[in-house]
Amino acid sequence: MIAFIDAEKDAHGVEPICRVLPIAPSTYHAEQATRADPRRLSARARRDAELRPEIRRVFDDNFGVYGVRKVWRQLGREGIYVARCTVARLMKAMGLHGIVRGKRVRTTVPDPAAHCPLDRVNRQFKAPAPNRLWVSDFTYVATWTGFVYVAFVVDAYARRIVGWRVSRTAHAGFVLDALEQAIHQRRPAKGTGLVAHSDRGSQYLAIRYTERLAEAGIEPSVGSVGDSFDNALAETINGLYKTEVIHRRGPWRSFEAVEYATLEWVDWFNNRRLLEPIGHIPPAEAEAAFYAALETPEMAA
């Protein structure tokens, strides 16, 4: 209403416009005086003006996927202390909202004739340290040139993505490539009891895949029932990826566009995304804190 008066006042005058609109001329003039001298604003209005660009920055810097809770948490991590209800109010006024995950499409194609390793996880996706439990799964993305497939390997301790691969075909080789990246990056020591868990997809039961696990000294594990709960952590990461990248930024033109977007997202997810299950901190920070705690006694000695 104020903006309308600003636009039309030269042609019609403020008072005639106010006689038609449900606003008093004094209200308009008070608004104009406040614009000219921001010190006339209330303390709450001044604080809101300071917070709006910070909220917008946090929202934009995190792929535009954060809702009220995570924006509030990130502001606190940066030393900007504000009530959660204030963040909720301002985000609503600014038209900002987090994304909501949808239903996941099942991609697992089991091979009933293939030999299955034991289920060593039994739906307990927790680990006492990094490199004790990895979970793997893949999903698909529709592009203008056909489907592409994205595989992830996730370390269960801090939910860090330690291996990933994008492929034009869902063959066993591409999930093996994601595993190779994880092995190269983490270099797990043999004999530590590292378990690699997956669902009953034929790619994860392929001979090449299981032989590579054995060569690296990693114990294989496959869900015993074959439903989504048997590999819930990997399914969660797939769901976040589809919601935060694929559904929000599509349609996708090409394989290369998906690959680059996945690279960006994995870097953000590992190093900056706040995860509630690990204390509202990024996975890399959680792992760094674990190793720092191991070094503390040695430093004290």
Backbone as numpy.savetxt, mean C-alpha at the origin, in Angstrom:
# Nx Ny Nz CAx CAy CAz Cx Cy Cz
-21.33 30.83 -2.57 -22.15 32.02 -2.57 -21.28 33.28 -2.57
-20.22 33.29 -1.74 -19.28 34.41 -1.71 -18.63 34.58 -3.08
-18.23 33.45 -3.67 -17.59 33.50 -4.98 -18.53 34.07 -6.04
-19.82 33.74 -5.94 -20.79 34.26 -6.90 -20.90 35.78 -6.77
-20.95 36.28 -5.54 -21.04 37.73 -5.33 -19.79 38.41 -5.86
-18.63 37.81 -5.61 -17.39 38.37 -6.14 -17.45 38.53 -7.65
-18.00 37.52 -8.31 -18.04 37.53 -9.78 -19.06 38.51 -10.34
-20.17 38.76 -9.61 -21.27 39.56 -10.15 -21.43 40.94 -9.54
-20.64 41.26 -8.52 -20.87 42.52 -7.80 -20.61 43.75 -8.66
-19.66 43.69 -9.59 -19.39 44.85 -10.45 -20.57 45.15 -11.36
-21.27 44.10 -11.77 -22.39 44.30 -12.68 -23.68 44.67 -11.96
-23.90 44.11 -10.75 -25.19 44.29 -10.09 -25.11 44.96 -8.73
-23.93 45.00 -8.13 -23.80 45.56 -6.79 -24.03 44.51 -5.72
-23.40 44.68 -4.56 -23.48 43.69 -3.49 -24.87 43.64 -2.87
-25.43 44.80 -2.51 -26.73 44.81 -1.81 -27.85 44.22 -2.66
-27.97 44.57 -3.94 -29.04 43.95 -4.73 -28.91 42.42 -4.83
-27.67 41.96 -4.95 -27.48 40.50 -5.00 -27.89 39.86 -3.69
-27.50 40.50 -2.56 -27.82 39.94 -1.25 -29.32 39.94 -0.97
-30.07 40.86 -1.60 -31.52 40.85 -1.41 -32.16 39.63 -2.06
-31.48 39.09 -3.09 -32.00 37.91 -3.79 -31.48 36.62 -3.14
-30.21 36.65 -2.74 -29.62 35.45 -2.13 -29.84 35.46 -0.62
-29.84 34.29 0.02 -30.02 34.21 1.48 -28.73 34.53 2.22
-28.21 35.75 2.06 -27.00 36.18 2.74 -27.08 37.67 3.01
-26.62 38.10 4.16 -26.65 39.51 4.52 -25.42 40.21 3.98
-25.55 41.49 3.56 -24.37 42.22 3.08 -23.27 42.27 4.13
-23.65 42.35 5.42 -22.61 42.41 6.46 -21.79 41.12 6.50
-22.42 40.01 6.22 -21.69 38.74 6.19 -20.66 38.73 5.07
-21.06 39.23 3.91 -20.13 39.30 2.78 -18.98 40.23 3.09
-19.27 41.41 3.63 -18.21 42.37 3.92 -17.27 41.86 5.01
-17.80 41.09 5.97 -16.95 40.50 7.01 -15.99 39.49 6.40
-16.49 38.72 5.43 -15.64 37.75 4.74 -14.53 38.46 3.96
-14.88 39.56 3.32 -13.89 40.32 2.58 -12.82 40.88 3.51
-13.24 41.38 4.69 -12.28 41.93 5.65 -11.34 40.84 6.16
-11.87 39.64 6.34 -11.04 38.53 6.81 -10.02 38.14 5.75
-10.42 38.17 4.51 -9.47 37.87 3.43 -8.34 38.88 3.41
-8.68 40.14 3.62 -7.68 41.20 3.59 -6.73 41.11 4.78
-7.21 40.62 5.91 -6.39 40.53 7.12 -6.61 39.16 7.76
-5.79 38.16 7.42 -5.97 36.80 7.97 -5.92 36.75 9.49
-5.36 37.78 10.14 -5.32 37.78 11.59 -6.71 37.85 12.21
-7.69 38.24 11.42 -9.06 38.29 11.93 -9.70 36.90 12.00
-9.04 35.89 11.39 -9.57 34.54 11.44 -9.53 34.00 12.86
-10.42 33.06 13.15 -10.39 32.39 14.45 -9.16 31.49 14.53
-8.80 31.10 15.75 -7.65 30.22 15.92 -7.85 28.91 15.17
-9.07 28.38 15.20 -9.35 27.13 14.49 -9.18 27.32 13.00
-9.67 28.43 12.46 -9.55 28.66 11.02 -8.09 28.81 10.61
-7.29 29.49 11.45 -5.87 29.64 11.13 -5.18 28.27 11.16
-5.51 27.45 12.15 -4.92 26.12 12.24 -5.33 25.27 11.04
-6.59 25.36 10.64 -7.06 24.62 9.46 -6.28 25.02 8.22
-6.02 26.33 8.08 -5.28 26.81 6.92 -3.86 26.27 6.90
-3.27 26.06 8.08 -1.93 25.48 8.15 -1.94 23.99 7.83
-2.99 23.31 8.25 -3.04 21.86 8.11 -3.40 21.41 6.70
-4.22 22.17 6.00 -4.69 21.72 4.69 -3.55 21.38 3.74
-2.54 22.24 3.55 -1.46 21.84 2.63 -0.66 20.63 3.11
-0.54 20.46 4.43 0.18 19.29 4.96 -0.60 18.01 4.68
-1.91 18.07 4.88 -2.76 16.91 4.59 -2.71 16.57 3.11
-2.80 17.59 2.27 -2.75 17.37 0.83 -1.40 16.76 0.43
-0.31 17.25 1.02 1.02 16.72 0.70 1.14 15.24 1.07
0.72 14.88 2.28 0.80 13.49 2.71 -0.06 12.61 1.82
-1.24 13.07 1.49 -2.14 12.30 0.62 -1.52 12.09 -0.76
-1.01 13.15 -1.35 -0.43 13.05 -2.70 0.85 12.24 -2.71
1.68 12.37 -1.66 2.96 11.66 -1.62 2.79 10.15 -1.44
1.60 9.71 -1.09 1.38 8.29 -0.83 0.33 7.71 -1.78
0.52 8.02 -3.06 -0.28 7.44 -4.14 -1.76 7.81 -4.06
-2.13 8.76 -3.18 -3.53 9.13 -3.04 -4.40 8.01 -2.53
-3.80 7.09 -1.72 -4.58 5.94 -1.25 -4.87 6.00 0.25
-4.19 6.88 0.97 -4.37 6.92 2.43 -5.73 7.49 2.81
-6.35 6.84 3.80 -7.54 7.37 4.42 -7.17 8.21 5.63
-8.17 8.53 6.43 -7.96 9.42 7.58 -6.92 8.85 8.53
-7.04 7.57 8.88 -6.16 7.00 9.89 -4.70 7.09 9.49
-4.37 6.73 8.25 -2.96 6.73 7.85 -2.43 8.14 7.63
-3.25 9.06 7.13 -2.81 10.45 7.01 -2.50 11.00 8.41
-3.37 10.72 9.36 -3.16 11.17 10.74 -1.89 10.56 11.33
-1.66 9.28 11.10 -0.45 8.62 11.60 0.81 9.23 10.98
0.78 9.46 9.67 1.96 10.01 9.00 2.25 11.43 9.48
1.24 12.23 9.68 1.45 13.58 10.22 2.13 13.49 11.58
1.67 12.57 12.41 2.29 12.40 13.73 3.74 11.99 13.64
4.06 11.10 12.67 5.45 10.68 12.49 6.34 11.86 12.09
5.76 12.86 11.45 6.51 14.03 11.01 6.50 15.14 12.06
5.91 14.88 13.21 5.89 15.89 14.27 4.77 16.89 14.14
3.79 16.61 13.29 2.63 17.48 13.15 1.49 16.85 13.93
1.27 17.29 15.13 0.32 16.66 16.03 -1.03 17.33 15.92
-2.02 16.55 15.59 -3.37 17.05 15.35 -4.36 15.96 15.70
-5.54 16.33 16.12 -6.56 15.34 16.46 -7.01 14.59 15.20
-7.29 13.32 15.37 -7.73 12.53 14.23 -9.04 13.06 13.67
-9.94 13.53 14.53 -11.22 14.05 14.05 -11.02 15.30 13.21
-9.96 16.09 13.51 -9.67 17.27 12.70 -9.22 16.87 11.30
-8.37 15.83 11.23 -7.94 15.34 9.92 -9.15 14.83 9.14
-10.05 14.12 9.82 -11.25 13.61 9.15 -12.10 14.76 8.62
-12.28 15.78 9.41 -13.11 16.92 9.00 -12.51 17.63 7.79
-11.19 17.87 7.84 -10.55 18.60 6.75 -10.47 17.76 5.48
-10.21 16.47 5.61 -10.17 15.63 4.42 -11.54 15.57 3.75
-12.59 15.52 4.55 -13.94 15.52 3.97 -14.20 16.82 3.24
-13.81 17.95 3.85 -14.02 19.25 3.22 -13.20 19.39 1.93
-12.02 18.74 1.90 -11.14 18.83 0.73 -11.47 17.78 -0.33
-12.42 16.90 -0.03 -12.80 15.86 -0.99 -11.78 14.75 -1.10
-11.00 14.52 -0.04 -9.99 13.46 -0.05 -10.50 12.26 0.71
-10.30 11.09 0.17 -10.70 9.86 0.86 -9.81 8.71 0.42
-9.61 7.77 1.32 -8.81 6.60 0.99 -9.56 5.66 0.08
-8.84 4.68 -0.43 -9.46 3.70 -1.31 -9.94 2.51 -0.51
-10.89 1.79 -1.09 -11.48 0.61 -0.44 -11.22 -0.59 -1.32
-10.70 -1.64 -0.71 -10.40 -2.84 -1.48 -11.67 -3.55 -1.91
-11.63 -4.11 -3.12 -12.75 -4.89 -3.62 -12.48 -6.37 -3.52
-13.33 -7.17 -4.13 -13.16 -8.61 -4.10 -12.02 -9.04 -5.02
-11.30 -10.06 -4.59 -10.20 -10.59 -5.39 -10.68 -11.72 -6.28
-10.21 -11.71 -7.53 -10.53 -12.79 -8.46 -9.54 -13.93 -8.26
-10.02 -15.13 -8.20 -9.17 -16.29 -7.96 -8.36 -16.61 -9.20
-7.04 -16.73 -9.03 -6.16 -17.05 -10.16 -5.48 -18.40 -10.01
-5.55 -19.01 -8.85 -4.86 -20.28 -8.62 -5.50 -21.39 -9.45
-4.67 -22.10 -10.19 -5.13 -23.26 -10.96 -4.38 -24.47 -10.43
-4.99 -25.25 -9.53 -4.28 -26.38 -8.94 -4.09 -27.51 -9.93
-3.03 -28.24 -9.70 -2.77 -29.45 -10.49 -2.96 -30.64 -9.56
-4.11 -31.33 -9.65 -4.38 -32.42 -8.71 -3.39 -33.58 -8.82
-2.70 -33.69 -9.95 -1.76 -34.79 -10.13 -0.38 -34.49 -9.56
-0.12 -33.21 -9.25 1.21 -32.83 -8.78 1.38 -33.16 -7.31
2.62 -33.53 -6.96 2.94 -33.79 -5.56 2.97 -32.47 -4.79
2.35 -32.41 -3.62 2.30 -31.20 -2.81 3.16 -31.36 -1.56
4.04 -30.39 -1.28 4.76 -30.41 0.00 3.78 -30.23 1.15
4.25 -30.47 2.36 3.43 -30.29 3.55 3.11 -28.82 3.78
2.02 -28.57 4.48 1.69 -27.21 4.91 2.41 -26.96 6.24
3.51 -26.21 6.20 4.32 -25.95 7.38 3.90 -24.66 8.10
2.89 -23.99 7.57 2.48 -22.69 8.11 1.18 -22.78 8.88
0.24 -23.58 8.36 -1.05 -23.78 9.02 -1.74 -22.44 9.32
-1.70 -21.55 8.36 -2.38 -20.25 8.42 -1.85 -19.33 9.51
-0.65 -19.58 10.01 -0.03 -18.72 11.02 1.06 -17.89 10.33
0.66 -16.73 9.82 1.58 -15.94 9.00 2.35 -14.93 9.84
3.06 -15.45 10.83 3.91 -14.63 11.68 5.29 -15.28 11.75
6.31 -14.44 11.83 7.68 -14.94 11.91 8.43 -14.18 12.99
9.34 -14.85 13.72 10.07 -14.18 14.79 11.19 -13.27 14.30
11.56 -13.40 13.02 12.67 -12.63 12.48 12.56 -12.62 10.95
13.27 -11.72 10.28 13.30 -11.76 8.82 13.91 -13.07 8.33
13.55 -13.45 7.11 14.08 -14.65 6.45 13.75 -15.93 7.21
12.59 -15.97 7.82 12.11 -17.20 8.44 10.89 -17.75 7.69
10.09 -16.84 7.09 8.92 -17.27 6.34 8.69 -16.31 5.18
8.71 -16.86 3.96 8.34 -16.11 2.77 7.02 -16.67 2.24
6.16 -15.81 1.74 4.92 -16.26 1.11 4.89 -15.72 -0.31
4.33 -16.51 -1.21 4.35 -16.16 -2.64 2.97 -16.32 -3.25
2.69 -15.47 -4.21 1.45 -15.57 -4.98 1.59 -14.67 -6.20
0.66 -14.80 -7.14 0.65 -13.89 -8.27 -0.78 -13.50 -8.61
-0.89 -12.40 -9.36 -2.20 -11.91 -9.79 -2.08 -11.48 -11.24
-3.16 -10.98 -11.81 -3.14 -10.61 -13.23 -3.64 -9.18 -13.39
-3.26 -8.57 -14.52 -3.67 -7.21 -14.86 -4.09 -7.19 -16.32
-5.25 -6.65 -16.60 -5.71 -6.52 -17.99 -5.12 -5.25 -18.60
-4.52 -5.38 -19.80 -4.00 -4.22 -20.52 -4.61 -4.20 -21.92
-4.35 -3.14 -22.65 -4.87 -3.03 -24.01 -4.23 -4.05 -24.95
-3.10 -4.61 -24.55 -2.41 -5.59 -25.40 -2.52 -7.01 -24.86
-3.38 -7.21 -23.86 -3.58 -8.53 -23.30 -3.26 -8.56 -21.81
-3.44 -9.72 -21.20 -3.18 -9.87 -19.77 -1.69 -9.93 -19.49
-1.29 -9.34 -18.35 0.04 -9.54 -17.81 -0.12 -10.05 -16.39
0.92 -10.70 -15.89 0.85 -11.37 -14.60 1.96 -10.85 -13.69
1.63 -10.66 -12.42 2.57 -10.07 -11.47 2.70 -11.00 -10.27
3.94 -11.43 -10.00 4.22 -12.33 -8.88 4.97 -11.58 -7.79
4.66 -11.91 -6.53 5.33 -11.31 -5.39 5.85 -12.39 -4.46
6.98 -12.11 -3.82 7.48 -12.90 -2.69 7.58 -11.94 -1.51
6.95 -12.28 -0.40 6.83 -11.37 0.74 7.44 -12.03 1.97
8.29 -11.29 2.67 8.82 -11.76 3.95 7.78 -11.48 5.03
7.35 -12.51 5.73 6.23 -12.39 6.67 6.56 -11.56 7.91
7.84 -11.43 8.26 8.17 -10.72 9.51 7.65 -9.28 9.48
8.00 -8.53 8.45 7.56 -7.14 8.35 6.73 -6.88 7.10
6.35 -7.97 6.42 5.55 -7.88 5.20 6.28 -7.13 4.09
7.56 -7.26 4.06 8.36 -6.60 3.04 8.36 -7.43 1.76
8.18 -6.77 0.63 8.24 -7.46 -0.66 9.71 -7.65 -1.02
10.15 -8.89 -1.08 11.56 -9.18 -1.31 11.84 -9.68 -2.72
10.79 -9.98 -3.47 10.95 -10.40 -4.85 9.66 -10.14 -5.62
9.78 -9.76 -6.89 8.59 -9.56 -7.71 8.98 -9.68 -9.18
8.01 -9.97 -10.00 8.24 -10.10 -11.44 6.93 -9.87 -12.19
7.04 -9.20 -13.32 5.90 -9.00 -14.22 6.17 -9.80 -15.48
5.14 -10.51 -15.98 5.33 -11.40 -17.12 4.13 -11.33 -18.05
4.37 -11.61 -19.32 3.28 -11.66 -20.29 2.55 -13.01 -20.25
3.17 -14.02 -19.63 2.55 -15.33 -19.54 2.66 -15.85 -18.12
1.70 -16.69 -17.73 1.67 -17.22 -16.36 2.37 -18.57 -16.28
3.57 -18.66 -16.80 4.30 -19.92 -16.77 5.11 -20.01 -15.47
5.63 -21.18 -15.21 6.37 -21.39 -13.96 7.62 -20.54 -13.88
8.20 -20.20 -15.03 9.44 -19.44 -15.02 9.32 -18.07 -14.38
8.18 -17.43 -14.50 8.11 -16.06 -13.98 7.98 -16.04 -12.46
7.33 -17.03 -11.85 7.32 -17.08 -10.39 8.70 -17.50 -9.88
9.42 -18.29 -10.68 10.80 -18.64 -10.33 11.70 -17.41 -10.38
11.45 -16.51 -11.35 12.23 -15.27 -11.43 12.02 -14.42 -10.18
10.78 -14.35 -9.68 10.51 -13.59 -8.45 11.24 -14.22 -7.27
11.27 -15.55 -7.22 12.01 -16.24 -6.16 13.50 -15.97 -6.27
14.03 -15.99 -7.48 15.46 -15.72 -7.66 15.82 -14.32 -7.18
14.96 -13.36 -7.45 15.23 -12.00 -6.98 15.27 -11.96 -5.45
14.33 -12.67 -4.82 14.29 -12.71 -3.36 15.56 -13.35 -2.80
15.99 -14.46 -3.40 17.20 -15.14 -2.93 18.42 -14.26 -3.11
18.51 -13.59 -4.26 19.66 -12.72 -4.53 19.69 -11.53 -3.57
18.52 -10.95 -3.33 18.46 -9.76 -2.48 18.70 -10.08 -1.01
18.14 -11.20 -0.54 18.21 -11.50 0.89 19.37 -12.43 1.27
19.80 -13.26 0.32 20.90 -14.20 0.55 20.71 -14.97 1.87
19.61 -15.70 2.00 19.36 -16.40 3.26 20.38 -17.52 3.49
20.83 -17.62 4.72 21.79 -18.68 5.06 21.09 -20.03 5.12
21.73 -21.06 4.63 21.16 -22.40 4.69 21.15 -22.89 6.13
20.16 -23.70 6.44 20.06 -24.27 7.77 19.36 -23.39 8.79
18.81 -22.26 8.37 18.11 -21.36 9.30 16.62 -21.69 9.41
16.16 -22.64 8.60 14.75 -23.03 8.66 13.82 -22.14 7.89
14.33 -21.39 6.90 13.47 -20.54 6.08 12.46 -21.40 5.33
11.20 -20.99 5.42 10.10 -21.69 4.76 9.53 -20.78 3.67
9.32 -21.32 2.47 8.67 -20.60 1.38 7.29 -21.21 1.16
6.25 -20.43 1.46 4.87 -20.92 1.42 4.15 -20.36 0.20
3.31 -21.18 -0.40 2.52 -20.75 -1.55 1.20 -21.50 -1.54
0.35 -21.18 -2.52 -0.88 -21.94 -2.67 -0.62 -23.15 -3.57
-1.69 -23.79 -4.04 -1.53 -25.02 -4.82 -1.45 -24.77 -6.32
-1.14 -23.54 -6.70 -0.99 -23.24 -8.13 0.08 -24.11 -8.77
-0.18 -24.52 -9.99 0.75 -25.43 -10.67 2.13 -24.81 -10.84
2.20 -23.46 -10.94 3.50 -22.81 -11.11 4.41 -23.07 -9.91
3.82 -23.11 -8.70 4.61 -23.27 -7.49 4.91 -24.75 -7.19
4.26 -25.64 -7.92 4.54 -27.06 -7.75 5.42 -27.61 -8.87
5.83 -26.73 -9.78 6.67 -27.16 -10.90 8.02 -27.66 -10.37
8.59 -28.61 -11.09 9.84 -29.22 -10.67 10.96 -28.19 -10.56
11.05 -27.27 -11.52 12.11 -26.26 -11.49 12.02 -25.41 -10.23
10.81 -25.07 -9.83 10.62 -24.22 -8.66 11.03 -24.96 -7.38
10.55 -26.18 -7.23 10.86 -26.93 -6.02 12.34 -27.29 -5.95
12.96 -27.55 -7.10 14.39 -27.84 -7.11 15.20 -26.61 -6.69
14.75 -25.43 -7.10 15.48 -24.21 -6.72 15.37 -23.96 -5.22
14.22 -24.24 -4.64 14.08 -24.11 -3.19 15.05 -25.05 -2.47
15.11 -26.28 -2.95 16.00 -27.25 -2.31 17.46 -26.83 -2.44
17.83 -26.31 -3.60 19.21 -25.87 -3.83 19.59 -24.73 -2.89
18.61 -23.84 -2.60 18.89 -22.70 -1.71 18.71 -23.05 -0.24
18.34 -24.28 0.06 18.15 -24.68 1.45 16.88 -24.13 2.07
15.87 -23.90 1.24 14.60 -23.34 1.70 13.56 -24.46 1.72
12.82 -24.57 2.81 11.80 -25.61 2.93 10.51 -25.18 2.25
9.98 -26.01 1.36 8.72 -25.65 0.69 7.52 -25.91 1.59
6.46 -25.15 1.35 5.21 -25.34 2.09 4.07 -24.94 1.17
3.01 -25.73 1.17 1.85 -25.46 0.31 0.60 -25.62 1.14
-0.36 -24.72 0.96 -1.62 -24.78 1.69 -2.28 -26.13 1.55
-2.81 -26.64 2.67 -3.35 -27.99 2.67 -4.76 -28.07 2.13
-5.54 -27.00 2.31 -6.95 -27.03 1.88 -7.12 -26.50 0.48
-6.38 -25.43 0.17 -6.46 -24.89 -1.17 -7.39 -23.71 -1.31
-7.83 -23.08 -0.21 -8.63 -21.86 -0.34 -7.78 -20.66 0.02
-8.37 -19.45 -0.06 -7.60 -18.23 0.10 -7.00 -18.08 1.48
-7.60 -18.67 2.50 -7.08 -18.54 3.86 -5.75 -19.26 4.03
-5.47 -20.24 3.17 -4.21 -20.97 3.25 -3.02 -20.11 2.86
-3.27 -19.01 2.16 -2.19 -18.12 1.75 -2.63 -16.67 1.95
-3.20 -16.40 3.12 -3.90 -15.14 3.36 -2.98 -13.93 3.26
-1.75 -14.03 3.76 -0.86 -12.88 3.73 -0.52 -12.47 2.30
-0.18 -13.43 1.46 0.12 -13.13 0.06 -1.12 -12.56 -0.64
-2.29 -13.12 -0.32 -3.53 -12.60 -0.90 -3.75 -11.15 -0.50
-3.39 -10.81 0.74 -3.53 -9.44 1.22 -2.66 -8.49 0.42
-1.41 -8.88 0.19 -0.50 -8.02 -0.59 -1.02 -7.86 -2.01
-1.49 -8.94 -2.62 -2.08 -8.84 -3.95 -3.25 -7.87 -3.96
-4.10 -7.96 -2.93 -5.27 -7.10 -2.86 -4.89 -5.63 -2.73
-3.88 -5.34 -1.91 -3.41 -3.96 -1.77 -2.85 -3.45 -3.10
-2.08 -4.28 -3.76 -1.50 -3.89 -5.05 -2.59 -3.57 -6.08
-3.58 -4.44 -6.17 -4.65 -4.21 -7.15 -5.43 -2.94 -6.81
-5.68 -2.72 -5.51 -6.48 -1.57 -5.10 -5.71 -0.27 -5.22
-4.45 -0.27 -4.79 -3.69 0.97 -4.71 -3.04 1.37 -6.03
-2.89 0.43 -6.93 -2.24 0.74 -8.21 -3.16 0.45 -9.39
-3.52 -0.82 -9.54 -4.16 -1.26 -10.78 -5.54 -0.65 -10.97
-6.42 -0.80 -9.99 -7.78 -0.29 -10.15 -7.83 1.24 -10.14
-6.91 1.87 -9.45 -6.96 3.32 -9.29 -6.36 4.06 -10.48
-5.38 3.45 -11.14 -4.65 4.17 -12.19 -4.90 3.65 -13.60
-5.73 2.62 -13.73 -6.02 2.09 -15.06 -6.93 3.01 -15.86
-7.26 2.64 -17.12 -6.84 1.41 -17.82 -5.36 1.43 -18.20
-4.80 0.22 -18.37 -3.39 0.06 -18.63 -3.15 -0.20 -20.11
-2.22 0.54 -20.68 -1.97 0.44 -22.11 -1.06 -0.74 -22.47
-0.07 -1.03 -21.61 0.96 -1.96 -22.03 1.59 -2.69 -20.86
2.33 -3.71 -21.20 3.15 -4.45 -20.23 4.13 -3.51 -19.54
4.79 -2.65 -20.31 5.80 -1.76 -19.75 5.20 -0.80 -18.73
3.99 -0.32 -18.98 3.35 0.60 -18.04 3.07 -0.08 -16.71
2.62 -1.33 -16.76 2.36 -2.08 -15.53 3.66 -2.35 -14.79
4.69 -2.71 -15.52 5.98 -3.03 -14.89 6.54 -1.81 -14.17
6.50 -0.64 -14.81 7.05 0.56 -14.18 6.22 0.97 -12.96
4.89 0.89 -13.08 4.03 1.25 -11.95 4.26 0.30 -10.77
4.50 -0.98 -11.07 4.77 -1.96 -10.01 6.08 -1.65 -9.32
7.09 -1.28 -10.09 8.38 -0.89 -9.52 8.21 0.28 -8.55
7.46 1.29 -8.97 7.22 2.46 -8.10 6.51 2.05 -6.82
5.48 1.22 -6.98 4.67 0.84 -5.82 5.47 -0.01 -4.84
6.25 -0.95 -5.32 7.04 -1.80 -4.43 8.02 -0.96 -3.62
8.67 0.01 -4.26 9.59 0.88 -3.53 8.86 1.67 -2.45
7.70 2.22 -2.80 6.91 2.97 -1.81 6.41 2.06 -0.71
5.90 0.90 -1.07 5.36 -0.03 -0.08 6.43 -0.44 0.92
7.60 -0.78 0.46 8.66 -1.25 1.35 9.23 -0.15 2.24
9.34 1.06 1.70 10.11 2.10 2.39 9.29 3.22 3.00
8.03 3.38 2.58 7.27 4.52 3.09 5.86 4.20 3.53
5.27 3.14 3.05 3.87 2.86 3.39 3.73 2.42 4.84
2.78 2.98 5.56 2.54 2.61 6.94 1.66 1.37 6.99
2.10 0.35 7.73 1.35 -0.90 7.85 0.88 -1.06 9.30
-0.41 -1.17 9.48 -0.97 -1.29 10.83 -0.48 -2.53 11.57
-0.40 -3.72 10.94 -0.02 -4.93 11.69 1.39 -4.87 12.29
2.26 -4.01 11.78 3.61 -3.94 12.32 3.84 -2.64 13.08
2.77 -1.99 13.51 2.90 -0.80 14.35 2.85 0.52 13.62
2.18 0.55 12.46 2.03 1.78 11.69 3.38 2.37 11.27
4.28 1.50 10.82 5.57 1.92 10.28 5.81 1.16 8.98
6.74 1.61 8.13 7.04 0.89 6.89 7.80 -0.40 7.15
7.71 -1.38 6.25 8.43 -2.64 6.43 9.93 -2.47 6.61
10.56 -1.62 5.81 12.01 -1.44 5.93 12.39 -0.92 7.31
11.58 -0.03 7.86 11.86 0.51 9.19 11.72 -0.58 10.26
10.73 -1.44 10.10 10.53 -2.53 11.06 11.73 -3.48 11.05
12.23 -3.81 9.87 13.39 -4.69 9.79 14.64 -4.01 10.35
14.80 -2.73 10.06 15.96 -2.00 10.58 15.94 -1.98 12.11
14.75 -1.81 12.69 14.63 -1.81 14.15 14.98 -3.18 14.72
14.60 -4.25 14.02 14.93 -5.60 14.48 16.44 -5.80 14.54
17.14 -5.43 13.47 18.59 -5.64 13.45 19.31 -4.69 14.40
18.77 -3.48 14.59 19.37 -2.55 15.55 19.27 -3.09 16.96
18.14 -3.75 17.27 17.97 -4.34 18.60 18.96 -5.47 18.84
19.31 -6.22 17.78 20.30 -7.29 17.92 21.69 -6.74 18.23
22.00 -5.57 17.70 23.32 -4.99 17.87 23.48 -4.27 19.20
22.37 -3.91 19.84 22.43 -3.11 21.07 23.24 -3.77 22.18
23.03 -5.06 22.49 23.83 -5.68 23.56 25.32 -5.66 23.27
25.72 -5.87 22.01 27.12 -5.87 21.65 27.74 -4.49 21.86
26.98 -3.44 21.54 27.47 -2.08 21.70 27.64 -1.75 23.18
26.67 -2.25 23.98 26.75 -1.98 25.42 27.94 -2.69 26.05
28.27 -3.90 25.53 29.42 -4.64 26.06 30.73 -3.96 25.66
